[in-house]
Amino acid sequence: MAAKPGIPKGTRDFSPVEMAKRNYIFNIIRDVYHLYGFQQIETPSMEMLSTLMGKYGEEGDKLLFKIQNSGDYFSGITDEELLSRNAAKLASKFCEKGLRYDLTVPFARYVVMHRDEITFPFKRYQIQPVWRADRPQKGRYREFYQCDADVVGSDSLLNEVELMQIVDTVFTRFGIRVCIKINNRKILTGIAEIIGEADKIVDITVAIDKLDKIGLDNVNKELAEKGISEEAIAKLQPIILLSGTNAEKLATLKTVLSDSETGLKGVEESEFILNTLQTMGLKNEIELDLTLARGLNYYTGAIFEVKALDVQIGSITGGGRYDNLTGVFGMAGGSGVGISFGADRIFDVLNQLELYPKEAVNGTQLLFINFGEKEAAFSMGILSKARAAGIRAEIFPDAAKMKKQMSYANVKNIPFVAIVGENEMNEGKAMLKNMESGEQQLVTAEELIGALTK
C-alpha cells in the first residue's frame, strides 16, 4: 500500500471555503491600499542570496531558505571543504539563491533596479507569499502571505500617519478590535546612549523585542549574556516598563533623554504622529510602547506593530521607517516607510471570532437540478442569462437522483436551487427554491434574476 502523502511542516492546504476567506482578506486590504493611492507590483519568489543576506540580522539570516544550485554543485569544492562539514560555508558554495524572507528587501532591490522608470515618491503595495525556516507553531508558519504597502522617496511623517490610518481602516472593515503600538528606533538608540551602552543598540533592541514572549527576567538574562553591564540593565528597567498615557510617556522621555539628541528626535517624531492621528478620529486604540523594538536591523525611525485584543496571537501587522535600505544596493538617500499585514494570522483571527460575512464565503448562488437532456438544455438558457446578470450559477452535470443533487447543494451551502421539469418547461419557467426557508415559487428567467440580485 502506497504511503499517504504529506506536506512540509509549517505549510497548509486551503480548501475552496478557506480560499474564499483568504480572498476576502486580500480584497479588503487591496481596496484600502487603492484608496490611499498605492499601486501593485510583484517580485520573484526567489532572490539572489547576496540580495537577502545581512539585511535581517544574524537571527534572520539563519531563517533564510536557501535553494541548492542546479547541475554539478560539487564542482569547485575541495575534499577538505566537504570533510569539514561546515554547513554555513558549504551552503554558500552550494546555493546562490534563496526564497524571499519578506517583501521589503525585494522591494528595495526593485526600486534600485527600476529607479529610472519610477516616479518618486513611489507608493507600492505587494501581496505575495514569503518563506522562513522557523519552528512551526500556532500562528507561525514557514510559508505565509504578506500584504505590504511602502512609500519610498519621501521623508515626510505624513506617510507614517497615513499608514496608521490604513491599518485602522482595514481592521475596522474586518471588525477586529486592535491596539496599534508605535515606537521609534531613535528613542531606543537614545536609551542605549544614556545607559552607557550605545554600541550595543542591536543587542538591546533584539532582547527588548522578546519581552512579550519570554518575560522581563529572561530579557534581562539575555542582555547580560550579550555583555551589557548590571548597572545599564538596572537603568533600563523603569524606561522599558514606562506606563501612563501617550502624552505622559512622551513628557517623561523628554526629561529622561534630554542628553541624547537622537533620542529627542525620536520623541519629536512620535509626538507628531500621535498628535496628528488624534485629530483623525481613529476607531482603534494607538499606544506608544517602548518595549516595541522590531527585531529587524533596517528600521531607523518610527516602528509599528498591531495586536488583536480579543484573540491570543502574535502581532498581525508590523512595519516602520527605514532610511538606508536602498543604500546597500548602491542607491543612497532612498528613505522609505512601510507596513505589512500578516494575512495568515488575520485569517486565524477572523476564524476564531467568526467575523467572515456570509456572502464572502458563499460560492455558487444558484444550482439548476438536472433531470435529463431536454430539461438540461432548457435550464442552460436561463443559466446563461443568470450568469450574464452576475449571478454565480451552475448546473449539476449528471441526471442523478434528486436526493444526490440536493445534498450537493447543501454541502456547498448553495442558497437557491432551480428545478425544471416537464411542467415548468411547458410554462417557460423554473421552480425557484430557497434552501434556507424551504419556500418555492414558479418564476420566469427575469423574475429569477430579480430575486437573486435584489
GROMACS .gro file of C-alpha atoms in nm, residues 51-52 54-56 102-109 111-112 124 150 152 296-300 320-337:
model
   41
   51THR     CA    1   2.038   4.042  -0.202
   52LEU     CA    2   1.894   3.878   0.111
   54GLY     CA    3   2.282   4.060   0.603
   55LYS     CA    4   1.953   4.252   0.585
   56TYR     CA    5   1.768   4.080   0.871
  102ASP     CA    6   0.990   3.931   0.339
  103LEU     CA    7   0.872   4.173   0.071
  104THR     CA    8   1.062   4.483   0.186
  105VAL     CA    9   1.416   4.386   0.085
  106PRO     CA   10   1.299   4.265  -0.261
  107PHE     CA   11   1.112   4.596  -0.292
  108ALA     CA   12   1.431   4.790  -0.215
  109ARG     CA   13   1.611   4.585  -0.480
  111VAL     CA   14   1.348   5.032  -0.660
  112VAL     CA   15   1.721   5.037  -0.725
  124ARG     CA   16   0.362   5.045  -0.394
  150ASP     CA   17   0.557   5.110   0.128
  152VAL     CA   18   0.990   5.531  -0.082
  296LEU     CA   19   1.491   4.382   1.202
  297ASN     CA   20   1.807   4.589   1.178
  298TYR     CA   21   1.700   4.810   0.891
  299TYR     CA   22   1.442   5.021   1.080
  300THR     CA   23   1.572   5.369   1.162
  320GLY     CA   24   0.840   5.103   1.022
  321ARG     CA   25   1.069   5.367   0.871
  322TYR     CA   26   1.395   5.264   0.704
  323ASP     CA   27   1.621   5.547   0.587
  324ASN     CA   28   1.910   5.349   0.444
  325LEU     CA   29   1.779   5.023   0.299
  326THR     CA   30   1.831   5.111  -0.069
  327GLY     CA   31   2.181   5.232   0.019
  328VAL     CA   32   2.304   4.873   0.049
  329PHE     CA   33   2.214   4.828  -0.318
  330GLY     CA   34   2.405   5.140  -0.427
  331MET     CA   35   2.125   5.398  -0.412
  332ALA     CA   36   2.178   5.647  -0.131
  333GLY     CA   37   1.901   5.862   0.013
  334GLY     CA   38   1.615   5.622  -0.060
  335SER     CA   39   1.417   5.685   0.257
  336GLY     CA   40   1.112   5.463   0.294
  337VAL     CA   41   0.839   5.361   0.536
   0.00000   0.00000   0.00000
